[in-house]
XYZ file of C-alpha atoms in Angstrom:
442
model
C 0.047 -0.055 0.121
C 1.337 3.403 -0.728
C 0.603 6.946 0.909
C 0.551 9.632 -1.442
C 1.412 13.192 -0.233
C 0.387 16.188 -2.515
C 2.256 19.588 -1.962
C 0.719 22.359 -3.831
C 2.873 25.853 -4.272
C 1.029 29.208 -3.810
C -0.132 29.142 -7.334
C -2.284 26.218 -8.785
C 0.588 25.445 -11.196
C 2.825 23.754 -10.905
C 1.998 20.894 -8.613
C 4.563 18.370 -7.035
C 3.567 15.046 -6.091
C 5.707 12.671 -3.766
C 5.173 9.013 -3.213
C 6.468 7.511 -0.194
C 6.041 3.633 0.098
C 5.274 1.873 3.399
C 5.491 -1.534 1.961
C 7.894 -4.224 3.643
C 10.615 -5.741 1.755
C 9.970 -9.181 0.610
C 10.715 -12.128 2.913
C 13.716 -14.264 1.856
C 12.780 -17.051 -0.477
C 15.137 -19.475 1.293
C 14.987 -20.185 4.988
C 18.544 -21.910 5.503
C 19.412 -24.333 8.456
C 22.222 -26.900 8.442
C 20.022 -29.932 6.806
C 18.849 -27.248 3.968
C 22.191 -26.349 3.504
C 23.323 -29.737 2.674
C 20.372 -30.522 0.438
C 20.608 -27.746 -1.471
C 24.212 -28.027 -1.876
C 23.698 -31.566 -3.101
C 21.044 -30.310 -5.728
C 23.377 -27.586 -6.986
C 26.539 -29.412 -7.177
C 28.202 -29.585 -10.559
C 30.347 -32.530 -9.389
C 27.408 -34.593 -8.380
C 25.679 -33.797 -11.770
C 28.511 -34.924 -13.596
C 28.802 -38.023 -11.713
C 25.236 -38.725 -12.388
C 25.774 -38.478 -15.915
C 28.492 -40.854 -15.794
C 26.386 -43.181 -13.881
C 23.486 -42.815 -16.756
C 26.322 -43.451 -19.251
C 27.570 -46.591 -17.466
C 23.969 -47.813 -17.152
C 23.562 -47.336 -20.868
C 26.982 -49.084 -21.616
C 25.550 -52.266 -19.550
C 22.547 -52.184 -21.214
C 24.096 -52.122 -24.598
C 26.363 -55.155 -23.446
C 23.432 -57.218 -22.061
C 21.381 -56.901 -25.481
C 24.373 -58.191 -27.424
C 23.753 -61.655 -26.042
C 20.501 -61.826 -28.157
C 20.403 -63.143 -31.683
C 21.223 -60.287 -34.318
C 19.373 -59.755 -37.235
C 20.744 -57.751 -40.451
C 19.499 -56.816 -43.895
C 21.048 -56.388 -47.163
C 19.962 -55.477 -50.515
C 21.305 -54.528 -53.751
C 20.195 -53.576 -57.352
C 22.738 -53.749 -60.368
C 22.477 -52.820 -64.137
C 24.518 -54.733 -66.714
C 25.272 -53.531 -70.084
C 27.931 -53.707 -72.776
C 27.101 -50.521 -74.380
C 26.801 -46.778 -73.503
C 23.904 -45.766 -75.646
C 20.850 -44.004 -74.817
C 19.446 -47.166 -73.389
C 22.377 -47.771 -71.238
C 20.159 -47.596 -67.880
C 17.048 -48.680 -69.265
C 15.699 -51.768 -67.011
C 15.128 -54.989 -68.650
C 15.127 -58.410 -67.553
C 18.207 -58.920 -69.107
C 20.512 -56.178 -67.562
C 18.802 -55.498 -64.139
C 19.428 -57.546 -61.178
C 17.930 -57.105 -57.638
C 18.018 -59.044 -54.459
C 17.607 -58.739 -50.864
C 18.820 -60.850 -47.942
C 18.173 -61.284 -44.110
C 20.696 -62.818 -41.884
C 20.112 -64.035 -38.377
C 23.325 -65.010 -36.157
C 23.367 -66.292 -33.026
C 26.566 -66.514 -30.881
C 27.422 -69.759 -29.385
C 30.973 -70.392 -28.037
C 30.864 -66.462 -28.470
C 28.332 -66.187 -25.777
C 30.875 -66.767 -22.915
C 32.978 -63.635 -23.625
C 29.889 -61.565 -24.377
C 28.546 -62.902 -20.613
C 31.817 -61.655 -19.191
C 31.556 -58.261 -21.180
C 28.086 -57.913 -19.422
C 29.633 -58.674 -15.814
C 32.508 -56.243 -16.847
C 29.958 -53.432 -17.315
C 27.853 -54.351 -14.457
C 31.175 -53.774 -12.294
C 31.708 -50.298 -13.888
C 28.243 -49.375 -13.384
C 28.349 -50.223 -9.667
C 31.720 -48.048 -9.491
C 29.860 -45.061 -11.083
C 26.977 -45.565 -8.818
C 29.502 -45.495 -5.663
C 31.384 -42.538 -7.191
C 28.329 -40.797 -7.541
C 27.252 -41.619 -3.555
C 30.516 -40.129 -2.591
C 29.911 -36.887 -4.630
C 26.706 -36.479 -3.021
C 28.179 -36.900 0.564
C 31.101 -34.413 -0.523
C 28.404 -31.891 -1.996
C 26.620 -32.111 1.350
C 29.516 -31.882 3.556
C 30.535 -28.682 1.473
C 27.234 -26.993 2.241
C 27.607 -28.013 5.828
C 30.993 -26.236 5.696
C 29.803 -23.065 4.056
C 26.963 -22.942 6.680
C 29.152 -23.520 9.764
C 31.628 -20.686 8.403
C 28.568 -18.358 8.264
C 27.644 -19.308 11.671
C 31.238 -18.739 12.831
C 31.134 -15.390 10.820
C 27.948 -14.374 12.954
C 29.693 -15.250 16.092
C 32.787 -13.278 15.389
C 30.871 -10.176 14.509
C 28.692 -10.371 17.725
C 31.917 -10.847 19.633
C 33.545 -7.729 17.909
C 30.332 -5.731 18.388
C 30.239 -6.478 22.165
C 33.957 -5.733 22.276
C 33.304 -2.174 20.981
C 30.444 -1.828 23.601
C 32.688 -2.460 26.324
C 35.722 -0.729 25.158
C 33.402 2.473 24.603
C 32.399 2.225 28.196
C 36.064 1.859 29.140
C 37.023 4.950 26.880
C 34.537 7.104 28.618
C 35.680 5.901 32.111
C 39.348 6.672 30.924
C 38.417 10.257 29.587
C 36.777 10.898 33.138
C 39.838 9.687 35.068
C 42.086 11.501 32.629
C 40.153 14.928 33.048
C 40.347 14.598 36.737
C 43.918 13.723 36.597
C 43.332 10.186 38.190
C 45.389 8.548 35.254
C 48.182 9.770 33.113
C 47.504 10.573 29.438
C 49.427 7.566 28.127
C 47.104 5.224 29.866
C 44.108 7.218 28.291
C 45.659 6.909 24.867
C 46.251 3.395 25.261
C 42.532 2.624 25.729
C 41.798 5.089 22.613
C 43.890 3.156 20.396
C 42.540 -0.295 21.604
C 38.899 1.037 20.817
C 40.092 2.231 17.510
C 41.678 -1.144 16.641
C 38.414 -2.755 17.858
C 36.499 -0.548 15.371
C 38.705 -1.947 12.352
C 38.151 -5.506 13.765
C 34.505 -4.918 13.624
C 35.003 -3.747 9.910
C 37.107 -6.907 9.000
C 34.332 -9.045 10.550
C 31.552 -7.654 8.765
C 33.634 -8.268 5.393
C 34.287 -11.770 6.439
C 30.425 -12.277 7.168
C 29.759 -11.023 3.843
C 32.265 -13.434 2.202
C 30.489 -16.280 4.176
C 27.140 -15.302 3.300
C 28.281 -14.821 -0.486
C 29.852 -18.178 -0.429
C 27.002 -20.126 1.197
C 24.588 -18.401 -1.418
C 26.846 -19.600 -4.402
C 27.338 -23.209 -3.006
C 23.465 -23.608 -2.777
C 22.952 -22.346 -6.149
C 20.928 -19.141 -4.754
C 21.525 -15.848 -6.942
C 21.585 -13.437 -3.974
C 22.366 -13.628 -0.352
C 19.574 -11.404 0.129
C 17.240 -14.443 -0.847
C 18.405 -16.259 2.483
C 17.583 -16.033 5.901
C 19.847 -17.903 8.224
C 19.262 -17.981 12.041
C 22.702 -17.058 13.931
C 23.067 -19.952 16.651
C 25.003 -19.438 20.031
C 25.555 -23.309 20.474
C 26.960 -25.772 18.292
C 24.769 -28.419 16.810
C 26.673 -30.885 18.981
C 25.576 -29.215 22.106
C 22.187 -28.695 21.016
C 21.560 -32.390 20.235
C 23.549 -33.486 23.187
C 25.445 -36.096 20.934
C 27.351 -39.022 22.413
C 30.727 -40.072 21.113
C 30.525 -43.279 19.179
C 32.413 -46.305 19.818
C 35.838 -46.322 17.832
C 35.835 -49.903 17.058
C 32.418 -50.255 15.673
C 33.164 -47.250 13.484
C 36.152 -48.918 11.884
C 33.848 -51.689 10.793
C 31.426 -49.179 9.679
C 34.077 -47.729 7.527
C 35.418 -50.909 6.066
C 31.883 -51.627 4.645
C 30.392 -48.437 3.618
C 33.295 -46.079 2.856
C 33.068 -45.149 -0.812
C 36.954 -45.150 -1.511
C 37.164 -48.746 0.044
C 34.073 -49.912 -2.065
C 35.629 -48.555 -5.313
C 38.896 -50.035 -4.442
C 37.530 -53.256 -4.161
C 35.255 -53.028 -7.004
C 38.687 -52.064 -8.984
C 40.033 -55.360 -8.273
C 36.968 -57.282 -9.558
C 37.227 -55.113 -12.859
C 40.885 -56.104 -12.862
C 40.051 -59.815 -12.812
C 37.105 -59.525 -15.192
C 39.541 -57.853 -17.742
C 42.016 -60.767 -17.288
C 39.155 -62.966 -17.645
C 38.209 -61.334 -20.993
C 41.712 -61.220 -22.315
C 41.525 -65.305 -21.632
C 38.517 -65.509 -23.635
C 40.585 -64.460 -26.708
C 41.913 -68.179 -26.666
C 38.399 -69.471 -27.495
C 37.114 -70.076 -31.023
C 34.090 -67.974 -32.376
C 31.441 -70.298 -33.108
C 28.121 -68.599 -34.497
C 24.861 -70.196 -35.846
C 23.835 -68.470 -39.040
C 20.697 -68.418 -41.077
C 20.072 -66.391 -44.088
C 17.087 -65.878 -46.646
C 17.794 -64.294 -49.959
C 15.247 -63.138 -52.264
C 15.892 -62.283 -56.186
C 13.370 -59.501 -57.204
C 14.235 -58.929 -60.784
C 17.043 -61.474 -61.791
C 17.038 -63.129 -65.086
C 18.830 -66.123 -66.241
C 19.288 -66.104 -70.242
C 19.572 -69.856 -70.660
C 16.325 -70.546 -68.864
C 14.439 -67.274 -69.159
C 13.402 -67.887 -65.627
C 14.105 -66.157 -62.238
C 16.064 -68.151 -59.891
C 14.465 -69.739 -56.683
C 14.630 -67.847 -53.705
C 17.546 -69.188 -51.261
C 17.609 -70.135 -47.535
C 21.102 -70.787 -46.098
C 21.828 -71.963 -42.560
C 24.815 -73.436 -40.762
C 27.934 -72.497 -38.561
C 30.517 -70.155 -38.932
C 33.876 -70.751 -36.924
C 36.943 -68.597 -36.542
C 39.952 -69.399 -34.356
C 43.055 -67.410 -33.895
C 45.402 -70.460 -33.311
C 49.127 -68.787 -33.223
C 49.631 -65.297 -32.649
C 53.481 -65.350 -31.873
C 52.510 -65.042 -27.980
C 50.413 -61.486 -28.184
C 47.798 -62.768 -25.943
C 50.044 -64.491 -23.778
C 51.830 -61.099 -23.098
C 48.596 -59.403 -22.747
C 47.189 -61.737 -20.241
C 50.610 -61.531 -18.090
C 49.859 -57.694 -18.187
C 46.400 -57.851 -16.705
C 47.715 -60.416 -14.034
C 49.901 -57.682 -12.821
C 47.221 -54.890 -12.973
C 45.060 -57.384 -10.581
C 47.841 -57.567 -8.267
C 48.150 -53.783 -8.491
C 44.452 -53.232 -7.790
C 44.789 -55.349 -4.783
C 47.807 -53.458 -3.201
C 46.043 -50.226 -3.739
C 42.876 -51.878 -2.231
C 44.831 -52.594 1.070
C 46.414 -49.273 0.769
C 43.039 -47.531 0.700
C 41.894 -49.406 3.716
C 44.637 -48.238 5.716
C 44.129 -44.495 4.809
C 40.420 -44.695 5.802
C 41.368 -46.551 8.912
C 43.851 -43.571 9.651
C 41.111 -41.229 8.959
C 38.596 -42.738 11.038
C 41.044 -42.760 14.165
C 42.092 -39.286 13.224
C 38.771 -37.609 12.757
C 37.514 -39.481 16.010
C 40.339 -37.793 18.405
C 39.449 -34.573 16.354
C 36.001 -34.935 17.920
C 37.434 -35.976 21.179
C 39.802 -32.919 21.303
C 37.077 -30.391 20.136
C 34.604 -31.552 22.995
C 37.330 -30.728 25.568
C 38.078 -27.383 23.669
C 34.398 -26.229 23.820
C 34.222 -27.198 27.747
C 37.768 -25.609 28.224
C 36.814 -22.581 26.293
C 33.550 -22.071 28.118
C 35.399 -22.149 31.226
C 37.855 -19.513 30.106
C 34.937 -17.173 28.816
C 33.555 -17.356 32.405
C 36.926 -16.653 34.020
C 37.955 -13.881 31.641
C 34.839 -12.256 32.077
C 35.003 -12.308 35.889
C 38.515 -11.285 35.482
C 37.721 -8.130 33.170
C 35.000 -7.138 35.713
C 37.430 -7.058 38.610
C 40.193 -5.371 36.660
C 37.510 -2.445 35.419
C 36.568 -1.976 38.964
C 40.314 -1.719 39.921
C 40.897 0.394 36.904
C 38.224 3.030 38.216
C 39.825 3.011 41.815
C 43.182 3.563 40.253
C 44.590 0.251 41.530
C 45.915 -0.969 37.826
C 47.067 0.495 34.900
C 45.273 0.509 31.438
C 47.553 -1.775 30.231
C 46.057 -4.299 32.924
C 42.331 -3.321 31.570
C 43.463 -3.711 27.793
C 44.913 -7.070 28.667
C 41.904 -8.302 30.454
C 39.656 -6.956 27.781
C 41.806 -8.703 25.022
C 41.725 -12.010 26.969
C 38.079 -11.836 27.179
C 37.740 -11.181 23.769
C 40.178 -14.143 22.677
C 38.373 -16.610 24.815
C 35.040 -15.572 23.079
C 36.775 -16.263 19.650
C 38.235 -19.407 20.996
C 34.841 -20.720 22.093
C 33.254 -19.828 18.576
C 36.074 -21.426 16.815
C 35.880 -24.514 18.901
C 32.190 -25.077 18.407
C 32.774 -24.664 14.750
C 35.538 -27.164 14.761
C 33.426 -29.649 16.852
C 30.420 -29.488 14.560
C 32.732 -29.930 11.375
C 34.747 -32.679 12.980
C 31.437 -34.684 13.799
C 29.967 -34.088 10.066
C 33.491 -35.048 8.488
C 33.594 -38.335 10.628
C 30.272 -39.533 9.368
C 31.614 -38.895 5.778
C 34.871 -41.012 6.342
C 32.246 -43.976 7.690
C 30.715 -43.378 4.170
C 27.333 -41.998 5.473
C 25.645 -38.812 4.583
C 26.401 -36.019 7.149
C 23.733 -35.123 9.507
C 23.246 -33.245 12.819
């Protein structure tokens, strides 16, 4: 709704009209929490879309290999003119110079069905690998969205700390000014507090810039055009604290990772794929035996001796090819593929060790950050009490401005440490789940 205010001059003309709108700005289209951030990041992820396209391609390749098991039907046709002279009737069609025929050939692999079946299994393994990689891409996309969301929460906390720091320093500055004017403190003490206040103002500018960057990064990772389209609520607690999670069992977590981690699953599938490639190479020693049936129809052929068209013909039988000797080419190929199997087996064991190290590392990262959050809370309480005591003593002339500034810096640092510890704890817990092969959730 718009309110219109009309102002008329002393004369009837000109007349100036001003329109003042009291409409509220539109509500943001997206209300973002941690779970929606992970969901939207997965929907927007180009890596995930590429992984999905690769999976679709692998599915089509598998379907193609599977359909090659069935009989094959091909058709062929030809029409020819024969003429010994190149006169004006050279291409005139007559029974004597025109021959037309069509052939349908039905082929069914017999011994060749074995390598075809092995090819189907090979493509099936490749499809499983693509599906596993797609699942890994989805997990990583969700983790990226969660990380940007937590970055924004940390930025919110750092801006709030900087603002609270300025509020506190502003009071200290006023107190110092009063003490300086009454001669209770020296000018250098007053200047130290003024300098600290100025630095705090710049710190707030820096933190607000960091907040804008975090907003932009989150919007971009979620596929949202403008940060103004998002509404994100700042939270004082970590999600771990809100949900009161319990630390998982380490040994059980190791077993889950061995069964579900996508890198391990892909490594194991690569071993199977290498073994199947070796089997397909060994299939080259087999002969190729196909059943063949063909039907040929002559449309307009002519026999000059009988003046009759030849009968339509049906041919059937077997087609056999066998590479008996190749100077050791297949043997060398097989040896190379055997080594590839061994290579993939070693890589699979190496991947298990890597994931095991990651599980243990992320587990103790959670342990450390749980302790860090607890310690930081205690530090904030202690630093706040110390600052209040030092402020009181400063007003009474018992401590210098340097002591007051140090106490203020300790309080600000302890608050920043708590915010960082909460961020680290949530991120460690989410990352730990991805190492287990799970979609991250809080």
